[in-house]
Amino acid sequence: LDQALPLLAIWPLYYNEAQPMVYLSDRKNSYSIDPTMHLEIQRLFPFLLGYGAVVYNEINYRVAQLEQQFLQCPSGIFHDLDAAIIWASELIEDTPKVSRT
């Protein structure tokens, strides 16, 4: 959470908050997180459209599956970054545009 919050916090500085964002976690290294942090992130950043995890081994795959249970947005688990980027792009393209006036 300490590493994700600064990234998510600058999003409104560069983009309209009505513009959705997909967060991709490229997990080249193994680590564990408190999966309930996803609930806090979604509360703080309602423009978060989706969450994807790129995993490279079975352990990280299972951790990502556990995390998905706490997500309230579309999510995906991928074995390569290119597939995750394609998924994120399609998710954003399929989301109706919201205009702010």
PDB file of N, CA and C in Angstrom:
ATOM      1  N   LEU A   1       0.833  -1.196   0.000  1.00  0.00           N
ATOM      2  CA  LEU A   1       0.000   0.000   0.000  1.00  0.00           C
ATOM      3  C   LEU A   1       0.869   1.248   0.000  1.00  0.00           C
ATOM      4  N   ASP A   2       1.972   1.212   0.742  1.00  0.00           N
ATOM      5  CA  ASP A   2       2.855   2.375   0.802  1.00  0.00           C
ATOM      6  C   ASP A   2       3.428   2.723  -0.566  1.00  0.00           C
ATOM      7  N   GLN A   3       3.646   1.722  -1.415  1.00  0.00           N
ATOM      8  CA  GLN A   3       4.183   1.984  -2.744  1.00  0.00           C
ATOM      9  C   GLN A   3       3.093   2.321  -3.752  1.00  0.00           C
ATOM     10  N   ALA A   4       1.907   1.809  -3.565  1.00  0.00           N
ATOM     11  CA  ALA A   4       0.825   2.054  -4.519  1.00  0.00           C
ATOM     12  C   ALA A   4       0.167   3.416  -4.314  1.00  0.00           C
ATOM     13  N   LEU A   5       0.039   3.866  -3.084  1.00  0.00           N
ATOM     14  CA  LEU A   5      -0.661   5.124  -2.821  1.00  0.00           C
ATOM     15  C   LEU A   5      -0.043   6.334  -3.521  1.00  0.00           C
ATOM     16  N   PRO A   6       1.283   6.520  -3.494  1.00  0.00           N
ATOM     17  CA  PRO A   6       1.832   7.686  -4.202  1.00  0.00           C
ATOM     18  C   PRO A   6       1.516   7.674  -5.695  1.00  0.00           C
ATOM     19  N   LEU A   7       1.552   6.508  -6.305  1.00  0.00           N
ATOM     20  CA  LEU A   7       1.236   6.403  -7.721  1.00  0.00           C
ATOM     21  C   LEU A   7      -0.226   6.771  -7.977  1.00  0.00           C
ATOM     22  N   LEU A   8      -1.109   6.223  -7.189  1.00  0.00           N
ATOM     23  CA  LEU A   8      -2.527   6.502  -7.374  1.00  0.00           C
ATOM     24  C   LEU A   8      -2.865   7.953  -7.021  1.00  0.00           C
ATOM     25  N   ALA A   9      -2.132   8.532  -6.080  1.00  0.00           N
ATOM     26  CA  ALA A   9      -2.417   9.897  -5.640  1.00  0.00           C
ATOM     27  C   ALA A   9      -2.092  10.931  -6.713  1.00  0.00           C
ATOM     28  N   ILE A  10      -1.113  10.662  -7.582  1.00  0.00           N
ATOM     29  CA  ILE A  10      -0.773  11.654  -8.604  1.00  0.00           C
ATOM     30  C   ILE A  10      -1.668  11.556  -9.841  1.00  0.00           C
ATOM     31  N   TRP A  11      -2.439  10.513  -9.922  1.00  0.00           N
ATOM     32  CA  TRP A  11      -3.324  10.329 -11.085  1.00  0.00           C
ATOM     33  C   TRP A  11      -4.185  11.563 -11.352  1.00  0.00           C
ATOM     34  N   PRO A  12      -4.888  12.116 -10.353  1.00  0.00           N
ATOM     35  CA  PRO A  12      -5.733  13.286 -10.631  1.00  0.00           C
ATOM     36  C   PRO A  12      -4.946  14.534 -11.040  1.00  0.00           C
ATOM     37  N   LEU A  13      -3.652  14.591 -10.753  1.00  0.00           N
ATOM     38  CA  LEU A  13      -2.854  15.745 -11.156  1.00  0.00           C
ATOM     39  C   LEU A  13      -2.628  15.782 -12.661  1.00  0.00           C
ATOM     40  N   TYR A  14      -2.621  14.624 -13.295  1.00  0.00           N
ATOM     41  CA  TYR A  14      -2.315  14.534 -14.715  1.00  0.00           C
ATOM     42  C   TYR A  14      -3.517  14.152 -15.577  1.00  0.00           C
ATOM     43  N   TYR A  15      -4.514  13.573 -14.962  1.00  0.00           N
ATOM     44  CA  TYR A  15      -5.673  13.115 -15.714  1.00  0.00           C
ATOM     45  C   TYR A  15      -6.942  13.567 -15.028  1.00  0.00           C
ATOM     46  N   ASN A  16      -7.987  13.675 -15.817  1.00  0.00           N
ATOM     47  CA  ASN A  16      -9.313  13.982 -15.309  1.00  0.00           C
ATOM     48  C   ASN A  16      -9.768  12.802 -14.450  1.00  0.00           C
ATOM     49  N   GLU A  17     -10.298  13.072 -13.277  1.00  0.00           N
ATOM     50  CA  GLU A  17     -10.724  11.978 -12.395  1.00  0.00           C
ATOM     51  C   GLU A  17     -11.822  11.117 -13.012  1.00  0.00           C
ATOM     52  N   ALA A  18     -12.511  11.659 -14.017  1.00  0.00           N
ATOM     53  CA  ALA A  18     -13.530  10.858 -14.689  1.00  0.00           C
ATOM     54  C   ALA A  18     -12.892   9.843 -15.630  1.00  0.00           C
ATOM     55  N   GLN A  19     -11.593   9.985 -15.896  1.00  0.00           N
ATOM     56  CA  GLN A  19     -10.895   9.043 -16.760  1.00  0.00           C
ATOM     57  C   GLN A  19     -10.505   7.821 -15.945  1.00  0.00           C
ATOM     58  N   PRO A  20     -10.990   6.655 -16.322  1.00  0.00           N
ATOM     59  CA  PRO A  20     -10.708   5.456 -15.529  1.00  0.00           C
ATOM     60  C   PRO A  20      -9.258   5.006 -15.641  1.00  0.00           C
ATOM     61  N   MET A  21      -8.818   4.255 -14.656  1.00  0.00           N
ATOM     62  CA  MET A  21      -7.456   3.747 -14.623  1.00  0.00           C
ATOM     63  C   MET A  21      -7.492   2.265 -14.274  1.00  0.00           C
ATOM     64  N   VAL A  22      -6.585   1.516 -14.849  1.00  0.00           N
ATOM     65  CA  VAL A  22      -6.403   0.112 -14.504  1.00  0.00           C
ATOM     66  C   VAL A  22      -5.007  -0.016 -13.902  1.00  0.00           C
ATOM     67  N   TYR A  23      -4.913  -0.627 -12.742  1.00  0.00           N
ATOM     68  CA  TYR A  23      -3.643  -0.808 -12.044  1.00  0.00           C
ATOM     69  C   TYR A  23      -3.116  -2.203 -12.372  1.00  0.00           C
ATOM     70  N   LEU A  24      -1.896  -2.257 -12.908  1.00  0.00           N
ATOM     71  CA  LEU A  24      -1.265  -3.536 -13.201  1.00  0.00           C
ATOM     72  C   LEU A  24      -0.070  -3.723 -12.268  1.00  0.00           C
ATOM     73  N   SER A  25      -0.030  -4.862 -11.621  1.00  0.00           N
ATOM     74  CA  SER A  25       1.055  -5.208 -10.717  1.00  0.00           C
ATOM     75  C   SER A  25       1.915  -6.273 -11.381  1.00  0.00           C
ATOM     76  N   ASP A  26       3.132  -5.894 -11.781  1.00  0.00           N
ATOM     77  CA  ASP A  26       4.054  -6.815 -12.436  1.00  0.00           C
ATOM     78  C   ASP A  26       4.924  -7.450 -11.358  1.00  0.00           C
ATOM     79  N   ARG A  27       4.586  -8.654 -10.966  1.00  0.00           N
ATOM     80  CA  ARG A  27       5.189  -9.304  -9.802  1.00  0.00           C
ATOM     81  C   ARG A  27       6.377 -10.173 -10.174  1.00  0.00           C
ATOM     82  N   LYS A  28       7.453  -9.532 -10.559  1.00  0.00           N
ATOM     83  CA  LYS A  28       8.676 -10.263 -10.899  1.00  0.00           C
ATOM     84  C   LYS A  28       9.303 -10.866  -9.655  1.00  0.00           C
ATOM     85  N   ASN A  29       9.077 -10.247  -8.517  1.00  0.00           N
ATOM     86  CA  ASN A  29       9.584 -10.749  -7.248  1.00  0.00           C
ATOM     87  C   ASN A  29       8.413 -11.175  -6.373  1.00  0.00           C
ATOM     88  N   SER A  30       8.624 -12.150  -5.541  1.00  0.00           N
ATOM     89  CA  SER A  30       7.577 -12.610  -4.633  1.00  0.00           C
ATOM     90  C   SER A  30       7.457 -11.659  -3.464  1.00  0.00           C
ATOM     91  N   TYR A  31       6.255 -11.360  -3.100  1.00  0.00           N
ATOM     92  CA  TYR A  31       5.989 -10.571  -1.909  1.00  0.00           C
ATOM     93  C   TYR A  31       4.565 -10.844  -1.470  1.00  0.00           C
ATOM     94  N   SER A  32       4.281 -10.520  -0.240  1.00  0.00           N
ATOM     95  CA  SER A  32       2.923 -10.697   0.250  1.00  0.00           C
ATOM     96  C   SER A  32       2.385  -9.344   0.685  1.00  0.00           C
ATOM     97  N   ILE A  33       1.082  -9.181   0.542  1.00  0.00           N
ATOM     98  CA  ILE A  33       0.407  -7.954   0.943  1.00  0.00           C
ATOM     99  C   ILE A  33      -0.836  -8.318   1.722  1.00  0.00           C
ATOM    100  N   ASP A  34      -1.336  -7.369   2.429  1.00  0.00           N
ATOM    101  CA  ASP A  34      -2.614  -7.541   3.110  1.00  0.00           C
ATOM    102  C   ASP A  34      -3.697  -7.366   2.056  1.00  0.00           C
ATOM    103  N   PRO A  35      -4.409  -8.409   1.683  1.00  0.00           N
ATOM    104  CA  PRO A  35      -5.387  -8.283   0.597  1.00  0.00           C
ATOM    105  C   PRO A  35      -6.525  -7.313   0.903  1.00  0.00           C
ATOM    106  N   THR A  36      -6.738  -6.991   2.167  1.00  0.00           N
ATOM    107  CA  THR A  36      -7.802  -6.025   2.484  1.00  0.00           C
ATOM    108  C   THR A  36      -7.421  -4.609   2.068  1.00  0.00           C
ATOM    109  N   MET A  37      -6.154  -4.385   1.703  1.00  0.00           N
ATOM    110  CA  MET A  37      -5.750  -3.056   1.231  1.00  0.00           C
ATOM    111  C   MET A  37      -6.509  -2.672  -0.030  1.00  0.00           C
ATOM    112  N   HIS A  38      -6.957  -3.657  -0.795  1.00  0.00           N
ATOM    113  CA  HIS A  38      -7.716  -3.363  -2.006  1.00  0.00           C
ATOM    114  C   HIS A  38      -9.013  -2.637  -1.674  1.00  0.00           C
ATOM    115  N   LEU A  39      -9.619  -2.959  -0.555  1.00  0.00           N
ATOM    116  CA  LEU A  39     -10.844  -2.275  -0.146  1.00  0.00           C
ATOM    117  C   LEU A  39     -10.566  -0.803   0.119  1.00  0.00           C
ATOM    118  N   GLU A  40      -9.451  -0.506   0.741  1.00  0.00           N
ATOM    119  CA  GLU A  40      -9.074   0.875   1.039  1.00  0.00           C
ATOM    120  C   GLU A  40      -8.733   1.639  -0.237  1.00  0.00           C
ATOM    121  N   ILE A  41      -8.002   1.007  -1.130  1.00  0.00           N
ATOM    122  CA  ILE A  41      -7.629   1.668  -2.383  1.00  0.00           C
ATOM    123  C   ILE A  41      -8.873   2.025  -3.183  1.00  0.00           C
ATOM    124  N   GLN A  42      -9.824   1.116  -3.267  1.00  0.00           N
ATOM    125  CA  GLN A  42     -11.024   1.392  -4.046  1.00  0.00           C
ATOM    126  C   GLN A  42     -11.870   2.488  -3.403  1.00  0.00           C
ATOM    127  N   ARG A  43     -11.813   2.612  -2.098  1.00  0.00           N
ATOM    128  CA  ARG A  43     -12.549   3.689  -1.428  1.00  0.00           C
ATOM    129  C   ARG A  43     -11.885   5.032  -1.716  1.00  0.00           C
ATOM    130  N   LEU A  44     -10.552   5.064  -1.681  1.00  0.00           N
ATOM    131  CA  LEU A  44      -9.813   6.311  -1.893  1.00  0.00           C
ATOM    132  C   LEU A  44      -9.765   6.734  -3.359  1.00  0.00           C
ATOM    133  N   PHE A  45      -9.809   5.764  -4.259  1.00  0.00           N
ATOM    134  CA  PHE A  45      -9.646   6.047  -5.681  1.00  0.00           C
ATOM    135  C   PHE A  45     -10.785   5.410  -6.481  1.00  0.00           C
ATOM    136  N   PRO A  46     -11.950   6.051  -6.476  1.00  0.00           N
ATOM    137  CA  PRO A  46     -13.115   5.463  -7.150  1.00  0.00           C
ATOM    138  C   PRO A  46     -12.960   5.359  -8.665  1.00  0.00           C
ATOM    139  N   PHE A  47     -11.972   6.042  -9.245  1.00  0.00           N
ATOM    140  CA  PHE A  47     -11.746   5.970 -10.689  1.00  0.00           C
ATOM    141  C   PHE A  47     -10.973   4.718 -11.093  1.00  0.00           C
ATOM    142  N   LEU A  48     -10.609   3.883 -10.114  1.00  0.00           N
ATOM    143  CA  LEU A  48      -9.897   2.649 -10.418  1.00  0.00           C
ATOM    144  C   LEU A  48     -10.868   1.681 -11.083  1.00  0.00           C
ATOM    145  N   LEU A  49     -10.631   1.405 -12.342  1.00  0.00           N
ATOM    146  CA  LEU A  49     -11.549   0.596 -13.137  1.00  0.00           C
ATOM    147  C   LEU A  49     -11.273  -0.895 -13.014  1.00  0.00           C
ATOM    148  N   GLY A  50     -10.014  -1.266 -12.860  1.00  0.00           N
ATOM    149  CA  GLY A  50      -9.663  -2.679 -12.799  1.00  0.00           C
ATOM    150  C   GLY A  50      -8.295  -2.873 -12.190  1.00  0.00           C
ATOM    151  N   TYR A  51      -8.007  -4.126 -11.868  1.00  0.00           N
ATOM    152  CA  TYR A  51      -6.740  -4.477 -11.232  1.00  0.00           C
ATOM    153  C   TYR A  51      -6.239  -5.771 -11.849  1.00  0.00           C
ATOM    154  N   GLY A  52      -5.019  -5.747 -12.336  1.00  0.00           N
ATOM    155  CA  GLY A  52      -4.437  -6.946 -12.921  1.00  0.00           C
ATOM    156  C   GLY A  52      -3.112  -7.281 -12.265  1.00  0.00           C
ATOM    157  N   ALA A  53      -2.840  -8.554 -12.130  1.00  0.00           N
ATOM    158  CA  ALA A  53      -1.578  -9.028 -11.572  1.00  0.00           C
ATOM    159  C   ALA A  53      -0.890  -9.908 -12.608  1.00  0.00           C
ATOM    160  N   VAL A  54       0.377  -9.604 -12.870  1.00  0.00           N
ATOM    161  CA  VAL A  54       1.193 -10.437 -13.753  1.00  0.00           C
ATOM    162  C   VAL A  54       2.067 -11.288 -12.844  1.00  0.00           C
ATOM    163  N   VAL A  55       1.898 -12.598 -12.952  1.00  0.00           N
ATOM    164  CA  VAL A  55       2.609 -13.517 -12.056  1.00  0.00           C
ATOM    165  C   VAL A  55       3.496 -14.447 -12.878  1.00  0.00           C
ATOM    166  N   TYR A  56       4.531 -14.954 -12.206  1.00  0.00           N
ATOM    167  CA  TYR A  56       5.513 -15.770 -12.899  1.00  0.00           C
ATOM    168  C   TYR A  56       5.723 -17.138 -12.263  1.00  0.00           C
ATOM    169  N   ASN A  57       4.957 -17.438 -11.215  1.00  0.00           N
ATOM    170  CA  ASN A  57       5.058 -18.763 -10.607  1.00  0.00           C
ATOM    171  C   ASN A  57       3.746 -19.103  -9.913  1.00  0.00           C
ATOM    172  N   GLU A  58       3.621 -20.349  -9.520  1.00  0.00           N
ATOM    173  CA  GLU A  58       2.376 -20.860  -8.938  1.00  0.00           C
ATOM    174  C   GLU A  58       2.039 -20.188  -7.614  1.00  0.00           C
ATOM    175  N   ILE A  59       3.032 -19.903  -6.808  1.00  0.00           N
ATOM    176  CA  ILE A  59       2.760 -19.271  -5.506  1.00  0.00           C
ATOM    177  C   ILE A  59       2.142 -17.888  -5.709  1.00  0.00           C
ATOM    178  N   ASN A  60       2.739 -17.085  -6.585  1.00  0.00           N
ATOM    179  CA  ASN A  60       2.180 -15.753  -6.828  1.00  0.00           C
ATOM    180  C   ASN A  60       0.808 -15.831  -7.492  1.00  0.00           C
ATOM    181  N   TYR A  61       0.585 -16.861  -8.291  1.00  0.00           N
ATOM    182  CA  TYR A  61      -0.729 -17.057  -8.887  1.00  0.00           C
ATOM    183  C   TYR A  61      -1.782 -17.272  -7.801  1.00  0.00           C
ATOM    184  N   ARG A  62      -1.463 -18.109  -6.834  1.00  0.00           N
ATOM    185  CA  ARG A  62      -2.411 -18.390  -5.753  1.00  0.00           C
ATOM    186  C   ARG A  62      -2.650 -17.172  -4.870  1.00  0.00           C
ATOM    187  N   VAL A  63      -1.594 -16.390  -4.636  1.00  0.00           N
ATOM    188  CA  VAL A  63      -1.755 -15.150  -3.859  1.00  0.00           C
ATOM    189  C   VAL A  63      -2.682 -14.198  -4.607  1.00  0.00           C
ATOM    190  N   ALA A  64      -2.497 -14.080  -5.911  1.00  0.00           N
ATOM    191  CA  ALA A  64      -3.352 -13.205  -6.714  1.00  0.00           C
ATOM    192  C   ALA A  64      -4.805 -13.689  -6.693  1.00  0.00           C
ATOM    193  N   GLN A  65      -5.013 -14.993  -6.712  1.00  0.00           N
ATOM    194  CA  GLN A  65      -6.376 -15.523  -6.612  1.00  0.00           C
ATOM    195  C   GLN A  65      -7.024 -15.126  -5.288  1.00  0.00           C
ATOM    196  N   LEU A  66      -6.267 -15.197  -4.215  1.00  0.00           N
ATOM    197  CA  LEU A  66      -6.781 -14.783  -2.903  1.00  0.00           C
ATOM    198  C   LEU A  66      -7.146 -13.303  -2.921  1.00  0.00           C
ATOM    199  N   GLU A  67      -6.274 -12.482  -3.471  1.00  0.00           N
ATOM    200  CA  GLU A  67      -6.533 -11.039  -3.530  1.00  0.00           C
ATOM    201  C   GLU A  67      -7.810 -10.736  -4.305  1.00  0.00           C
ATOM    202  N   GLN A  68      -8.070 -11.483  -5.362  1.00  0.00           N
ATOM    203  CA  GLN A  68      -9.264 -11.228  -6.177  1.00  0.00           C
ATOM    204  C   GLN A  68     -10.547 -11.296  -5.361  1.00  0.00           C
ATOM    205  N   GLN A  69     -10.544 -12.047  -4.298  1.00  0.00           N
ATOM    206  CA  GLN A  69     -11.741 -12.162  -3.465  1.00  0.00           C
ATOM    207  C   GLN A  69     -12.083 -10.845  -2.767  1.00  0.00           C
ATOM    208  N   PHE A  70     -11.113  -9.933  -2.664  1.00  0.00           N
ATOM    209  CA  PHE A  70     -11.322  -8.655  -1.990  1.00  0.00           C
ATOM    210  C   PHE A  70     -11.565  -7.511  -2.960  1.00  0.00           C
ATOM    211  N   LEU A  71     -11.487  -7.777  -4.245  1.00  0.00           N
ATOM    212  CA  LEU A  71     -11.643  -6.732  -5.244  1.00  0.00           C
ATOM    213  C   LEU A  71     -13.106  -6.524  -5.593  1.00  0.00           C
ATOM    214  N   GLN A  72     -13.468  -5.276  -5.757  1.00  0.00           N
ATOM    215  CA  GLN A  72     -14.825  -4.933  -6.151  1.00  0.00           C
ATOM    216  C   GLN A  72     -14.849  -4.371  -7.563  1.00  0.00           C
ATOM    217  N   CYS A  73     -13.794  -4.637  -8.311  1.00  0.00           N
ATOM    218  CA  CYS A  73     -13.706  -4.187  -9.693  1.00  0.00           C
ATOM    219  C   CYS A  73     -13.226  -5.370 -10.534  1.00  0.00           C
ATOM    220  N   PRO A  74     -13.331  -5.251 -11.852  1.00  0.00           N
ATOM    221  CA  PRO A  74     -12.814  -6.329 -12.690  1.00  0.00           C
ATOM    222  C   PRO A  74     -11.338  -6.586 -12.395  1.00  0.00           C
ATOM    223  N   SER A  75     -10.958  -7.850 -12.453  1.00  0.00           N
ATOM    224  CA  SER A  75      -9.569  -8.200 -12.180  1.00  0.00           C
ATOM    225  C   SER A  75      -9.130  -9.323 -13.103  1.00  0.00           C
ATOM    226  N   GLY A  76      -7.830  -9.444 -13.219  1.00  0.00           N
ATOM    227  CA  GLY A  76      -7.284 -10.509 -14.048  1.00  0.00           C
ATOM    228  C   GLY A  76      -5.921 -10.932 -13.550  1.00  0.00           C
ATOM    229  N   ILE A  77      -5.588 -12.171 -13.830  1.00  0.00           N
ATOM    230  CA  ILE A  77      -4.268 -12.712 -13.493  1.00  0.00           C
ATOM    231  C   ILE A  77      -3.646 -13.149 -14.811  1.00  0.00           C
ATOM    232  N   PHE A  78      -2.416 -12.707 -15.027  1.00  0.00           N
ATOM    233  CA  PHE A  78      -1.767 -12.939 -16.308  1.00  0.00           C
ATOM    234  C   PHE A  78      -0.375 -13.506 -16.100  1.00  0.00           C
ATOM    235  N   HIS A  79       0.128 -14.171 -17.146  1.00  0.00           N
ATOM    236  CA  HIS A  79       1.465 -14.749 -17.080  1.00  0.00           C
ATOM    237  C   HIS A  79       2.483 -13.942 -17.879  1.00  0.00           C
ATOM    238  N   ASP A  80       2.017 -12.894 -18.560  1.00  0.00           N
ATOM    239  CA  ASP A  80       2.965 -11.982 -19.213  1.00  0.00           C
ATOM    240  C   ASP A  80       2.362 -10.585 -19.262  1.00  0.00           C
ATOM    241  N   LEU A  81       3.232  -9.599 -19.243  1.00  0.00           N
ATOM    242  CA  LEU A  81       2.813  -8.207 -19.168  1.00  0.00           C
ATOM    243  C   LEU A  81       2.035  -7.772 -20.406  1.00  0.00           C
ATOM    244  N   ASP A  82       2.410  -8.262 -21.573  1.00  0.00           N
ATOM    245  CA  ASP A  82       1.693  -7.879 -22.794  1.00  0.00           C
ATOM    246  C   ASP A  82       0.223  -8.250 -22.722  1.00  0.00           C
ATOM    247  N   ALA A  83      -0.081  -9.442 -22.241  1.00  0.00           N
ATOM    248  CA  ALA A  83      -1.483  -9.868 -22.109  1.00  0.00           C
ATOM    249  C   ALA A  83      -2.229  -8.971 -21.121  1.00  0.00           C
ATOM    250  N   ALA A  84      -1.568  -8.583 -20.050  1.00  0.00           N
ATOM    251  CA  ALA A  84      -2.203  -7.711 -19.055  1.00  0.00           C
ATOM    252  C   ALA A  84      -2.494  -6.334 -19.640  1.00  0.00           C
ATOM    253  N   ILE A  85      -1.574  -5.810 -20.436  1.00  0.00           N
ATOM    254  CA  ILE A  85      -1.774  -4.496 -21.059  1.00  0.00           C
ATOM    255  C   ILE A  85      -2.921  -4.539 -22.054  1.00  0.00           C
ATOM    256  N   ILE A  86      -3.000  -5.595 -22.827  1.00  0.00           N
ATOM    257  CA  ILE A  86      -4.119  -5.742 -23.770  1.00  0.00           C
ATOM    258  C   ILE A  86      -5.436  -5.786 -23.015  1.00  0.00           C
ATOM    259  N   TRP A  87      -5.503  -6.563 -21.942  1.00  0.00           N
ATOM    260  CA  TRP A  87      -6.728  -6.663 -21.129  1.00  0.00           C
ATOM    261  C   TRP A  87      -7.102  -5.291 -20.570  1.00  0.00           C
ATOM    262  N   ALA A  88      -6.127  -4.581 -20.019  1.00  0.00           N
ATOM    263  CA  ALA A  88      -6.396  -3.263 -19.434  1.00  0.00           C
ATOM    264  C   ALA A  88      -6.898  -2.294 -20.498  1.00  0.00           C
ATOM    265  N   SER A  89      -6.286  -2.303 -21.664  1.00  0.00           N
ATOM    266  CA  SER A  89      -6.708  -1.416 -22.755  1.00  0.00           C
ATOM    267  C   SER A  89      -8.132  -1.709 -23.185  1.00  0.00           C
ATOM    268  N   GLU A  90      -8.463  -2.979 -23.303  1.00  0.00           N
ATOM    269  CA  GLU A  90      -9.824  -3.361 -23.698  1.00  0.00           C
ATOM    270  C   GLU A  90     -10.830  -2.975 -22.623  1.00  0.00           C
ATOM    271  N   LEU A  91     -10.460  -3.135 -21.367  1.00  0.00           N
ATOM    272  CA  LEU A  91     -11.346  -2.766 -20.267  1.00  0.00           C
ATOM    273  C   LEU A  91     -11.646  -1.272 -20.301  1.00  0.00           C
ATOM    274  N   ILE A  92     -10.627  -0.468 -20.548  1.00  0.00           N
ATOM    275  CA  ILE A  92     -10.817   0.983 -20.624  1.00  0.00           C
ATOM    276  C   ILE A  92     -11.642   1.358 -21.844  1.00  0.00           C
ATOM    277  N   GLU A  93     -11.344   0.755 -22.991  1.00  0.00           N
ATOM    278  CA  GLU A  93     -12.083   1.051 -24.220  1.00  0.00           C
ATOM    279  C   GLU A  93     -13.557   0.695 -24.101  1.00  0.00           C
ATOM    280  N   ASP A  94     -13.875  -0.358 -23.366  1.00  0.00           N
ATOM    281  CA  ASP A  94     -15.255  -0.811 -23.231  1.00  0.00           C
ATOM    282  C   ASP A  94     -16.047  -0.034 -22.180  1.00  0.00           C
ATOM    283  N   THR A  95     -15.387   0.863 -21.469  1.00  0.00           N
ATOM    284  CA  THR A  95     -16.051   1.633 -20.424  1.00  0.00           C
ATOM    285  C   THR A  95     -16.635   2.899 -21.036  1.00  0.00           C
ATOM    286  N   PRO A  96     -17.918   3.160 -20.783  1.00  0.00           N
ATOM    287  CA  PRO A  96     -18.521   4.387 -21.316  1.00  0.00           C
ATOM    288  C   PRO A  96     -17.765   5.623 -20.815  1.00  0.00           C
ATOM    289  N   LYS A  97     -17.553   6.570 -21.706  1.00  0.00           N
ATOM    290  CA  LYS A  97     -16.858   7.800 -21.348  1.00  0.00           C
ATOM    291  C   LYS A  97     -17.791   8.687 -20.527  1.00  0.00           C
ATOM    292  N   VAL A  98     -17.234   9.297 -19.502  1.00  0.00           N
ATOM    293  CA  VAL A  98     -17.992  10.210 -18.649  1.00  0.00           C
ATOM    294  C   VAL A  98     -17.461  11.602 -18.898  1.00  0.00           C
ATOM    295  N   SER A  99     -18.350  12.521 -19.213  1.00  0.00           N
ATOM    296  CA  SER A  99     -17.888  13.882 -19.415  1.00  0.00           C
ATOM    297  C   SER A  99     -18.127  14.697 -18.155  1.00  0.00           C
ATOM    298  N   ARG A 100     -17.169  15.564 -17.871  1.00  0.00           N
ATOM    299  CA  ARG A 100     -17.277  16.439 -16.699  1.00  0.00           C
ATOM    300  C   ARG A 100     -17.512  17.851 -17.199  1.00  0.00           C
ATOM    301  N   THR A 101     -18.570  18.446 -16.708  1.00  0.00           N
ATOM    302  CA  THR A 101     -18.862  19.823 -17.097  1.00  0.00           C
ATOM    303  C   THR A 101     -18.909  20.711 -15.897  1.00  0.00           C
TER     304      THR A 101
END
